[in-house]
C-alpha positions as a LaTeX table, in Angstrom:
\begin{tabular}{lrrr}
\hline
Residue & $x$ (\AA) & $y$ (\AA) & $z$ (\AA) \\
\hline
Met1 & 48.64 & $-20.06$ & 1.34 \\
His2 & 48.35 & $-17.67$ & $-1.61$ \\
Glu3 & 50.74 & $-14.80$ & $-1.87$ \\
Thr4 & 49.35 & $-11.70$ & $-0.16$ \\
Thr5 & 48.03 & $-9.16$ & $-2.64$ \\
Pro6 & 49.27 & $-5.56$ & $-2.51$ \\
Ala7 & 45.76 & $-4.38$ & $-1.57$ \\
Ile8 & 45.74 & $-6.14$ & 1.79 \\
Asp9 & 48.87 & $-4.22$ & 2.86 \\
Val10 & 46.53 & $-1.27$ & 3.42 \\
Ile11 & 45.50 & $-3.02$ & 6.63 \\
Arg12 & 48.79 & $-4.86$ & 7.41 \\
Ser13 & 48.81 & $-8.60$ & 7.78 \\
Glu14 & 49.67 & $-8.38$ & 11.50 \\
Ser15 & 46.61 & $-6.25$ & 12.33 \\
Arg16 & 44.17 & $-8.02$ & 14.63 \\
Leu17 & 40.58 & $-7.48$ & 13.57 \\
Gly18 & 37.37 & $-8.38$ & 15.31 \\
Arg19 & 33.79 & $-8.50$ & 14.08 \\
Ala20 & 31.35 & $-5.87$ & 15.30 \\
Ala21 & 28.44 & $-6.96$ & 17.47 \\
Asn22 & 24.71 & $-6.80$ & 16.67 \\
Leu23 & 24.95 & $-7.68$ & 12.99 \\
Ala24 & 21.98 & $-8.97$ & 11.01 \\
Val25 & 22.85 & $-10.77$ & 7.78 \\
Gln26 & 20.58 & $-11.52$ & 4.82 \\
Val27 & 21.50 & $-13.74$ & 1.87 \\
Arg28 & 19.79 & $-12.58$ & $-1.33$ \\
Ser29 & 18.78 & $-14.95$ & $-4.13$ \\
Asn30 & 21.63 & $-13.61$ & $-6.29$ \\
Ser31 & 24.14 & $-14.64$ & $-3.56$ \\
Glu32 & 24.60 & $-11.00$ & $-2.52$ \\
Ile33 & 25.15 & $-10.62$ & 1.21 \\
Val34 & 23.42 & $-7.69$ & 2.94 \\
Ile35 & 24.68 & $-6.81$ & 6.42 \\
Ala36 & 22.36 & $-4.67$ & 8.55 \\
Trp37 & 24.36 & $-2.72$ & 11.09 \\
Arg38 & 23.60 & 0.51 & 12.94 \\
Gly39 & 20.75 & 1.47 & 10.65 \\
Arg40 & 22.67 & 0.75 & 7.42 \\
Asp41 & 22.43 & $-1.96$ & 4.77 \\
Ile42 & 25.95 & $-2.86$ & 3.61 \\
Arg43 & 26.14 & $-5.04$ & 0.50 \\
Cys44 & 29.05 & $-7.31$ & $-0.25$ \\
Gly45 & 29.75 & $-10.34$ & $-2.41$ \\
Ala46 & 29.18 & $-14.02$ & $-1.73$ \\
Asn47 & 32.36 & $-14.18$ & 0.40 \\
Gly48 & 30.86 & $-11.89$ & 3.02 \\
Leu49 & 29.64 & $-14.73$ & 5.23 \\
Ala50 & 33.02 & $-16.47$ & 5.15 \\
Val51 & 34.82 & $-13.26$ & 6.10 \\
Leu52 & 32.43 & $-12.56$ & 8.97 \\
Asp53 & 32.89 & $-16.11$ & 10.24 \\
Ala54 & 36.68 & $-15.83$ & 10.01 \\
Phe55 & 36.64 & $-12.80$ & 12.32 \\
Arg56 & 34.00 & $-14.08$ & 14.75 \\
Gln57 & 36.84 & $-13.88$ & 17.26 \\
Pro58 & 39.71 & $-11.38$ & 16.99 \\
Arg59 & 42.59 & $-12.66$ & 14.88 \\
Ser60 & 45.28 & $-11.21$ & 12.64 \\
Val61 & 44.57 & $-10.61$ & 8.97 \\
Lys62 & 47.31 & $-13.11$ & 8.17 \\
Glu63 & 45.63 & $-15.80$ & 10.27 \\
Ala64 & 42.23 & $-15.06$ & 8.73 \\
Leu65 & 43.64 & $-15.27$ & 5.22 \\
Gln66 & 45.24 & $-18.60$ & 6.02 \\
Leu67 & 41.88 & $-19.84$ & 7.25 \\
Leu68 & 39.99 & $-18.46$ & 4.24 \\
Ser69 & 42.54 & $-19.76$ & 1.74 \\
Arg70 & 41.48 & $-23.36$ & 2.46 \\
Asn71 & 38.32 & $-22.80$ & 0.45 \\
Ser72 & 39.67 & $-20.31$ & $-2.05$ \\
Ser73 & 39.14 & $-21.59$ & $-5.60$ \\
Gly74 & 41.40 & $-19.30$ & $-7.61$ \\
Val75 & 42.98 & $-15.90$ & $-8.07$ \\
Gln76 & 39.67 & $-14.10$ & $-8.63$ \\
Asp77 & 38.13 & $-15.68$ & $-5.53$ \\
Trp78 & 41.22 & $-14.68$ & $-3.55$ \\
Gln79 & 40.94 & $-11.09$ & $-4.77$ \\
Asp80 & 37.26 & $-11.06$ & $-3.85$ \\
Leu81 & 38.10 & $-12.23$ & $-0.32$ \\
Thr82 & 40.72 & $-9.56$ & 0.24 \\
Ser83 & 38.54 & $-6.80$ & $-1.21$ \\
Thr84 & 35.68 & $-7.91$ & 1.07 \\
Ile85 & 37.98 & $-7.65$ & 4.12 \\
Leu86 & 39.01 & $-4.17$ & 3.03 \\
Gln87 & 35.38 & $-3.14$ & 2.46 \\
Leu88 & 34.17 & $-4.40$ & 5.85 \\
Lys89 & 37.15 & $-2.77$ & 7.56 \\
Ala90 & 36.34 & 0.55 & 5.86 \\
Glu91 & 32.67 & 0.24 & 6.91 \\
Gly92 & 33.68 & $-0.38$ & 10.54 \\
Ile93 & 32.20 & $-3.88$ & 10.65 \\
Leu94 & 35.71 & $-5.22$ & 11.12 \\
His95 & 37.69 & $-3.14$ & 13.58 \\
Glu96 & 41.09 & $-3.50$ & 15.17 \\
Ser97 & 41.05 & $-5.48$ & 18.40 \\
Gly98 & 41.79 & $-3.37$ & 21.44 \\
Thr99 & 40.92 & $-0.08$ & 19.74 \\
Val100 & 37.91 & 2.10 & 20.26 \\
Glu101 & 35.63 & 2.42 & 17.28 \\
Pro102 & 35.82 & 5.92 & 15.78 \\
Ser103 & 33.55 & 8.52 & 17.30 \\
Leu104 & 30.74 & 10.02 & 15.27 \\
Thr105 & 32.06 & 13.05 & 13.44 \\
Gln106 & 30.17 & 12.67 & 10.20 \\
Leu107 & 27.05 & 10.55 & 10.39 \\
Pro108 & 27.06 & 7.65 & 7.91 \\
Lys109 & 24.36 & 6.57 & 5.51 \\
Gly110 & 20.83 & 5.43 & 6.29 \\
Phe111 & 19.05 & 6.54 & 9.44 \\
Asp112 & 22.27 & 8.03 & 10.81 \\
Lys113 & 22.21 & 10.79 & 8.19 \\
Pro114 & 21.48 & 14.10 & 9.94 \\
Gln115 & 19.08 & 15.20 & 7.18 \\
Ile116 & 16.64 & 12.45 & 8.12 \\
His117 & 16.47 & 13.53 & 11.76 \\
Ile118 & 16.28 & 17.20 & 10.78 \\
Lys119 & 13.21 & 16.42 & 8.65 \\
Met120 & 11.57 & 14.48 & 11.47 \\
Leu121 & 12.26 & 17.20 & 14.07 \\
Asn122 & 11.02 & 19.86 & 11.64 \\
Asp123 & 7.80 & 17.88 & 11.23 \\
Arg124 & 6.15 & 19.53 & 14.21 \\
Lys125 & 2.82 & 17.76 & 13.74 \\
Arg126 & 4.60 & 14.39 & 13.96 \\
Thr127 & 6.89 & 15.17 & 16.89 \\
Glu128 & 4.44 & 17.26 & 18.92 \\
Gly129 & 1.75 & 14.62 & 18.35 \\
Leu130 & 3.97 & 11.87 & 19.68 \\
Ile131 & 5.04 & 13.94 & 22.68 \\
Ala132 & 1.41 & 14.83 & 23.47 \\
Ala133 & 0.42 & 11.15 & 23.22 \\
Ile134 & 3.21 & 10.18 & 25.61 \\
Arg135 & 2.06 & 12.79 & 28.11 \\
Glu136 & $-1.52$ & 11.53 & 27.80 \\
Thr137 & $-0.57$ & 7.87 & 28.26 \\
Ile138 & 2.24 & 7.86 & 30.82 \\
Ile139 & 1.69 & 7.32 & 34.52 \\
Pro140 & 4.29 & 8.97 & 36.80 \\
Gly141 & 6.80 & 6.37 & 37.90 \\
Asp142 & 6.50 & 4.27 & 34.74 \\
Ile143 & 9.36 & 2.26 & 33.31 \\
Val144 & 9.44 & 3.20 & 29.64 \\
Leu145 & 10.90 & 1.35 & 26.66 \\
Asp146 & 11.70 & 3.46 & 23.57 \\
Ile147 & 12.77 & 1.46 & 20.50 \\
Gly148 & 14.44 & 3.33 & 17.65 \\
Thr149 & 15.13 & 6.38 & 19.80 \\
Gly150 & 17.14 & 8.20 & 17.11 \\
Thr151 & 18.07 & 11.58 & 18.58 \\
Gly152 & 16.44 & 10.61 & 21.89 \\
Val153 & 13.55 & 13.04 & 21.54 \\
Leu154 & 10.81 & 10.64 & 22.68 \\
Ala155 & 12.90 & 9.18 & 25.49 \\
Ile156 & 13.48 & 12.68 & 26.81 \\
Ala157 & 9.79 & 13.51 & 26.44 \\
Ala158 & 8.91 & 10.40 & 28.50 \\
Ala159 & 11.40 & 11.32 & 31.23 \\
Leu160 & 10.08 & 14.88 & 31.42 \\
Ala161 & 6.53 & 13.52 & 31.58 \\
Gly162 & 7.30 & 11.55 & 34.75 \\
Ala163 & 8.94 & 8.24 & 33.79 \\
Arg164 & 11.02 & 6.75 & 36.58 \\
His165 & 13.44 & 5.36 & 34.02 \\
Val166 & 13.61 & 5.11 & 30.22 \\
Tyr167 & 15.49 & 2.41 & 28.31 \\
Ala168 & 16.12 & 3.87 & 24.85 \\
Ile169 & 17.34 & 1.43 & 22.19 \\
Glu170 & 19.05 & 2.48 & 18.97 \\
Ala171 & 20.81 & 0.25 & 16.43 \\
Gly172 & 22.40 & 3.11 & 14.49 \\
Ala173 & 25.45 & 5.20 & 15.31 \\
Ile174 & 23.06 & 8.10 & 16.00 \\
Gly175 & 22.63 & 6.42 & 19.41 \\
Arg176 & 25.97 & 7.85 & 20.49 \\
Val177 & 24.69 & 11.33 & 19.69 \\
Ala178 & 21.46 & 10.57 & 21.56 \\
Arg179 & 23.54 & 9.82 & 24.65 \\
Glu180 & 25.11 & 13.28 & 24.39 \\
Val181 & 21.67 & 14.90 & 23.90 \\
Val182 & 20.41 & 13.13 & 27.02 \\
Ala183 & 23.41 & 14.40 & 28.99 \\
Ala184 & 22.92 & 17.94 & 27.65 \\
Asn185 & 19.43 & 17.83 & 29.17 \\
Asn186 & 20.74 & 16.45 & 32.50 \\
Leu187 & 18.73 & 13.23 & 32.19 \\
Gln188 & 21.55 & 10.67 & 32.05 \\
Glu189 & 20.52 & 9.26 & 35.45 \\
Arg190 & 17.00 & 8.50 & 34.21 \\
Ile191 & 17.62 & 7.53 & 30.58 \\
Thr192 & 19.80 & 4.60 & 29.52 \\
Ile193 & 20.80 & 4.54 & 25.85 \\
Ile194 & 21.33 & 0.95 & 24.65 \\
Glu195 & 23.10 & 0.52 & 21.31 \\
Gly196 & 21.95 & $-2.54$ & 19.38 \\
Trp197 & 18.87 & $-4.29$ & 18.00 \\
Ser198 & 15.92 & $-4.55$ & 20.36 \\
Thr199 & 15.42 & $-8.21$ & 19.42 \\
Gln200 & 18.91 & $-9.01$ & 20.75 \\
Ile201 & 18.91 & $-7.15$ & 24.07 \\
His202 & 17.49 & $-7.81$ & 27.52 \\
Leu203 & 16.26 & $-5.25$ & 30.05 \\
Pro204 & 16.88 & $-5.38$ & 33.80 \\
Glu205 & 13.14 & $-4.82$ & 34.31 \\
Leu206 & 9.96 & $-5.02$ & 32.24 \\
Ala207 & 8.43 & $-1.80$ & 30.91 \\
Asp208 & 5.05 & $-0.27$ & 31.74 \\
Leu209 & 4.95 & 1.89 & 28.60 \\
Phe210 & 6.26 & 1.08 & 25.13 \\
Val211 & 7.06 & 4.03 & 22.87 \\
Ser212 & 8.29 & 3.53 & 19.31 \\
Glu213 & 8.03 & 5.45 & 16.07 \\
Ile214 & 9.49 & 3.13 & 13.45 \\
Ile215 & 6.71 & 3.52 & 10.90 \\
Gly216 & 8.27 & 3.77 & 7.45 \\
Asn217 & 7.19 & 5.24 & 4.13 \\
Asp218 & 5.96 & 1.72 & 3.48 \\
Pro219 & 4.31 & 1.68 & 6.92 \\
Tyr220 & 5.38 & $-1.85$ & 7.88 \\
Ala221 & 8.77 & $-1.85$ & 6.11 \\
Glu222 & 10.90 & $-0.98$ & 9.16 \\
Arg223 & 9.86 & $-4.27$ & 10.82 \\
Val224 & 7.46 & $-2.51$ & 13.15 \\
Leu225 & 5.35 & $-5.67$ & 13.50 \\
Glu226 & 8.27 & $-8.01$ & 14.22 \\
Val227 & 9.86 & $-5.55$ & 16.65 \\
Thr228 & 6.58 & $-4.88$ & 18.47 \\
Leu229 & 5.72 & $-8.57$ & 18.74 \\
Asp230 & 9.14 & $-9.34$ & 20.21 \\
Ala231 & 8.89 & $-6.47$ & 22.67 \\
Arg232 & 5.45 & $-7.61$ & 23.84 \\
Arg233 & 6.75 & $-11.12$ & 24.43 \\
Arg234 & 10.01 & $-10.28$ & 26.23 \\
Leu235 & 10.36 & $-6.66$ & 27.28 \\
Leu236 & 6.92 & $-5.44$ & 28.40 \\
Lys237 & 4.59 & $-6.14$ & 31.29 \\
Ala238 & 1.40 & $-7.98$ & 30.34 \\
Asp239 & $-0.70$ & $-4.84$ & 30.81 \\
Ala240 & 1.80 & $-2.42$ & 29.25 \\
Arg241 & 0.47 & 0.61 & 27.42 \\
Gln242 & 1.70 & 1.53 & 23.92 \\
Val243 & 2.32 & 4.65 & 21.83 \\
Pro244 & 1.25 & 4.25 & 19.05 \\
Arg245 & $-1.68$ & 1.92 & 19.56 \\
Ser246 & $-2.56$ & 1.01 & 15.99 \\
Ile247 & $-1.71$ & 1.44 & 12.32 \\
Glu248 & $-4.24$ & 1.66 & 9.50 \\
Ile249 & $-3.34$ & 1.32 & 5.81 \\
Trp250 & $-5.51$ & 3.27 & 3.36 \\
Gly251 & $-5.67$ & 3.28 & $-0.44$ \\
Leu252 & $-6.67$ & 6.07 & $-2.79$ \\
Pro253 & $-7.30$ & 5.33 & $-6.51$ \\
Val254 & $-5.83$ & 8.19 & $-8.53$ \\
Ser255 & $-4.78$ & 9.44 & $-11.92$ \\
Ile256 & $-1.03$ & 9.98 & $-11.65$ \\
Pro257 & 0.18 & 12.94 & $-13.74$ \\
Pro258 & 1.96 & 11.64 & $-16.88$ \\
Ala259 & 5.13 & 13.56 & $-15.96$ \\
Gln260 & 5.36 & 11.60 & $-12.70$ \\
Ile261 & 4.82 & 8.29 & $-14.51$ \\
Asn262 & 7.50 & 9.12 & $-17.06$ \\
Lys263 & 9.98 & 9.92 & $-14.28$ \\
Asn264 & 9.42 & 6.63 & $-12.51$ \\
Arg265 & 8.84 & 3.96 & $-15.18$ \\
Phe266 & 10.45 & 2.92 & $-18.45$ \\
Cys267 & 8.14 & 4.29 & $-21.11$ \\
Thr268 & 8.02 & 5.07 & $-24.82$ \\
Glu269 & 8.46 & 8.81 & $-24.25$ \\
Leu270 & 11.73 & 8.26 & $-22.40$ \\
Gln271 & 12.87 & 5.76 & $-25.00$ \\
His272 & 12.46 & 8.39 & $-27.73$ \\
Asp273 & 14.35 & 11.01 & $-25.69$ \\
Trp274 & 17.23 & 8.64 & $-24.97$ \\
Leu275 & 17.46 & 7.61 & $-28.62$ \\
Glu276 & 17.70 & 11.26 & $-29.62$ \\
Trp277 & 20.21 & 12.15 & $-26.90$ \\
Tyr278 & 22.49 & 9.13 & $-26.96$ \\
Gly279 & 21.81 & 7.38 & $-30.26$ \\
Ile280 & 20.99 & 4.14 & $-28.38$ \\
Asp281 & 17.73 & 2.20 & $-28.69$ \\
Phe282 & 16.47 & 1.31 & $-25.19$ \\
Gly283 & 13.31 & $-0.34$ & $-26.49$ \\
Pro284 & 14.00 & $-3.63$ & $-24.63$ \\
Leu285 & 13.79 & $-1.74$ & $-21.31$ \\
Val286 & 10.31 & $-0.53$ & $-22.21$ \\
Glu287 & 9.27 & $-4.00$ & $-23.32$ \\
Cys288 & 10.64 & $-5.49$ & $-20.09$ \\
Ala289 & 8.57 & $-3.04$ & $-18.01$ \\
Ser290 & 5.40 & $-3.61$ & $-20.03$ \\
Gly291 & 2.66 & $-5.26$ & $-18.04$ \\
Lys292 & 4.49 & $-4.85$ & $-14.74$ \\
Ser293 & 3.58 & $-2.52$ & $-11.90$ \\
Ser294 & 6.13 & $-0.17$ & $-10.37$ \\
His295 & 6.09 & 2.31 & $-7.54$ \\
Phe296 & 7.73 & 5.45 & $-6.23$ \\
Leu297 & 7.57 & 7.57 & $-3.09$ \\
Ala298 & 5.72 & 10.88 & $-3.26$ \\
Lys299 & 5.36 & 13.72 & $-0.78$ \\
Pro300 & 1.80 & 13.47 & 0.60 \\
His301 & 0.89 & 17.13 & 0.06 \\
Ile302 & 1.80 & 16.88 & $-3.64$ \\
Thr303 & $-0.54$ & 13.96 & $-4.28$ \\
Arg304 & $-3.56$ & 15.78 & $-2.87$ \\
Asp305 & $-3.90$ & 17.69 & $-6.16$ \\
Trp306 & $-4.16$ & 14.51 & $-8.22$ \\
Glu307 & $-7.54$ & 13.43 & $-9.55$ \\
Thr308 & $-9.15$ & 10.78 & $-7.30$ \\
Phe309 & $-11.88$ & 8.30 & $-8.21$ \\
Ala310 & $-13.18$ & 7.10 & $-4.82$ \\
Pro311 & $-13.01$ & 8.10 & $-1.18$ \\
Pro312 & $-10.04$ & 6.66 & 0.73 \\
Val313 & $-10.48$ & 2.93 & 1.35 \\
Leu314 & $-9.32$ & 1.17 & 4.52 \\
Leu315 & $-7.11$ & $-1.73$ & 3.38 \\
Ala316 & $-5.73$ & $-3.07$ & 6.68 \\
Arg317 & $-5.69$ & $-2.31$ & 10.38 \\
Thr318 & $-3.24$ & $-3.60$ & 13.00 \\
Asp319 & $-3.84$ & $-3.15$ & 16.71 \\
Leu320 & $-0.25$ & $-3.08$ & 17.94 \\
Arg321 & $-1.35$ & $-4.17$ & 21.42 \\
Asn322 & $-2.69$ & $-7.60$ & 20.48 \\
Phe323 & $-1.88$ & $-8.65$ & 16.89 \\
Arg324 & $-0.15$ & $-11.99$ & 16.28 \\
Asp325 & 0.50 & $-12.29$ & 12.53 \\
Thr326 & 3.29 & $-10.29$ & 10.88 \\
Ser327 & 1.96 & $-10.95$ & 7.37 \\
Ile328 & $-0.98$ & $-9.07$ & 5.88 \\
Ala329 & $-3.09$ & $-9.90$ & 2.82 \\
Thr330 & $-6.41$ & $-8.19$ & 2.13 \\
Thr331 & $-8.82$ & $-7.52$ & $-0.73$ \\
Thr332 & $-11.14$ & $-4.55$ & $-0.34$ \\
Ala333 & $-14.01$ & $-3.27$ & $-2.48$ \\
Ala334 & $-14.39$ & 0.34 & $-3.60$ \\
Val335 & $-16.90$ & 2.19 & $-5.75$ \\
Ala336 & $-15.87$ & 4.87 & $-8.23$ \\
Asn337 & $-17.54$ & 8.24 & $-7.76$ \\
Arg338 & $-16.53$ & 9.83 & $-11.07$ \\
Ala339 & $-15.60$ & 8.97 & $-14.63$ \\
Gly340 & $-12.01$ & 8.89 & $-15.78$ \\
Ile341 & $-8.85$ & 6.82 & $-16.08$ \\
Val342 & $-7.31$ & 5.25 & $-12.97$ \\
Thr343 & $-3.54$ & 4.87 & $-13.38$ \\
Gly344 & $-2.34$ & 4.44 & $-9.82$ \\
Leu345 & $-2.92$ & 3.84 & $-6.14$ \\
Val346 & $-1.64$ & 6.06 & $-3.33$ \\
Ile347 & $-1.01$ & 4.20 & $-0.07$ \\
Phe348 & $-1.10$ & 6.25 & 3.14 \\
Phe349 & $-1.42$ & 5.46 & 6.82 \\
Arg350 & $-3.20$ & 6.60 & 9.95 \\
Ser351 & $-1.71$ & 5.78 & 13.33 \\
Gln352 & $-3.71$ & 6.14 & 16.54 \\
Leu353 & $-1.11$ & 7.30 & 19.05 \\
Ser354 & $-3.33$ & 7.57 & 22.11 \\
Glu355 & $-6.97$ & 8.31 & 22.90 \\
His356 & $-6.92$ & 11.84 & 21.52 \\
Tyr357 & $-3.90$ & 11.96 & 19.19 \\
Glu358 & $-3.16$ & 10.44 & 15.80 \\
Leu359 & $-0.77$ & 10.86 & 12.90 \\
Ser360 & $-1.67$ & 10.57 & 9.24 \\
Thr361 & $-0.11$ & 10.88 & 5.81 \\
Glu362 & $-3.48$ & 11.32 & 4.11 \\
Pro363 & $-2.84$ & 13.72 & 1.21 \\
Ala364 & $-5.79$ & 15.97 & 2.05 \\
Glu365 & $-4.43$ & 16.57 & 5.57 \\
Ser366 & $-0.68$ & 16.78 & 4.92 \\
Thr367 & 1.59 & 19.78 & 4.66 \\
Ala368 & 5.03 & 20.19 & 3.10 \\
Glu369 & 6.61 & 19.54 & 6.52 \\
Asn370 & 5.31 & 15.96 & 6.65 \\
Ser371 & 8.49 & 13.87 & 6.94 \\
Trp372 & 7.00 & 10.72 & 5.40 \\
Arg373 & 6.48 & 9.82 & 1.74 \\
Asn374 & 3.52 & 7.86 & 0.42 \\
Arg375 & 4.07 & 4.73 & $-1.63$ \\
Thr376 & 2.48 & 5.34 & $-5.02$ \\
Glu377 & 1.78 & 2.33 & $-7.21$ \\
Ile378 & 1.84 & 2.83 & $-10.99$ \\
Leu379 & $-0.58$ & 0.35 & $-12.53$ \\
Pro380 & 0.65 & $-1.67$ & $-15.52$ \\
Tyr381 & $-2.62$ & $-0.83$ & $-17.27$ \\
Gln382 & $-5.21$ & 1.94 & $-17.36$ \\
Leu383 & $-8.64$ & 1.43 & $-15.83$ \\
Ala384 & $-11.53$ & 3.34 & $-17.41$ \\
Val385 & $-14.19$ & 3.88 & $-14.75$ \\
Gln386 & $-17.66$ & 5.40 & $-14.54$ \\
Pro387 & $-19.59$ & 6.51 & $-11.46$ \\
Gly388 & $-20.66$ & 3.30 & $-9.76$ \\
Ser389 & $-17.87$ & 1.16 & $-11.24$ \\
Arg390 & $-16.78$ & $-1.48$ & $-8.72$ \\
Leu391 & $-13.11$ & $-1.75$ & $-7.92$ \\
Ser392 & $-11.15$ & $-4.44$ & $-6.11$ \\
Ile393 & $-8.03$ & $-3.24$ & $-4.27$ \\
Thr394 & $-5.47$ & $-5.75$ & $-3.04$ \\
Tyr395 & $-2.83$ & $-5.10$ & $-0.40$ \\
Glu396 & $-0.18$ & $-7.55$ & 0.79 \\
Phe397 & 2.80 & $-7.18$ & 3.07 \\
Arg398 & 4.98 & $-10.23$ & 3.57 \\
Asp399 & 8.68 & $-10.82$ & 4.25 \\
Gly400 & 9.44 & $-7.10$ & 4.18 \\
Ala401 & 7.85 & $-6.48$ & 0.78 \\
Cys402 & 4.62 & $-4.73$ & $-0.18$ \\
Glu403 & 2.46 & $-5.53$ & $-3.20$ \\
Cys404 & $-0.79$ & $-3.85$ & $-4.15$ \\
Gly405 & $-3.04$ & $-3.26$ & $-7.13$ \\
Ile406 & $-6.49$ & $-2.37$ & $-8.45$ \\
Ser407 & $-8.78$ & $-4.21$ & $-10.83$ \\
Leu408 & $-12.30$ & $-3.68$ & $-12.16$ \\
Val409 & $-15.00$ & $-6.03$ & $-10.88$ \\
Pro410 & $-17.20$ & $-7.24$ & $-13.79$ \\
\hline
\end{tabular}
């Protein structure tokens, strides 16, 4: 066994550590390991998998290091192993056996950050729309499943609307706060908060109503399709009702203000500024970005003042009650209604919540309180259009990634 480095003494070699439950691990092409846990993405080096495997059952740090040392290839690899243990211990993924994980005093990164939930609760159109749709859809006595409950607002709304019981699932540490919110509203007998990933849990009974608002800025990016498909297969009755019912993806060809482009893409103007400020030529960055699309997230109400070149175009529609494919690839035609230069594409969504209620991030309808951001694609070229010019808009969502673009049809 290698000599223990001073860094590992921060934990103590006799400390018994165990691996947290409900982890999802992704191996990137660059060998980076990304651990999804409680709403966070935690990145670590290539040794992350080995460390997680070493602590799949509680054992002392000394024992784990002895196990890991069998495949250690040198001093640097050994240092990487020990630093990974320290990192995962600091993140809470490795915790001391027999101890209670620390309570939530300051919410960590990702969807546990309080600012995110403040924005969503301050978005009255969003929250009131969802609550109204639940009231319209629920039948008194329903068993309700709420995935991604966050602060518990929709679970509480379902209970107040007549649910017999609500199972509210939350993968992030905010779930512990949701439990306290439920208790503060005297609903702990009718709402069960379940911490973990919905795809890894089982319910004691199937649900009559499925409620979930996990639509992201990229509407499908929070695995809404995968989560919904799994819930339909395992956690819902065959005739279960859903809120929301559907998601539509819309595209809007626009001219992005040059200042916005310059803030979000390597360009000649920035290159000149940086050369003047720092005395360094960043021309290769501009050349690298040439011919490639890029995107940024924009507040919907800001984009409504941008010049548009066609009415909004429906790119894709998913009925959440009966879809089967989690990949989407479409090509849609549009016709320009004015002359000008198209430099980008704004992607927004409409979600039918129930018969009479919907949510939308369409720029023309959005206010500053809208808690979502619209994906805005910067084209790698400029398209000169005239009234009547035919456009082809592509949209693809596959393996968690979105790609889209516009081209002129000859």
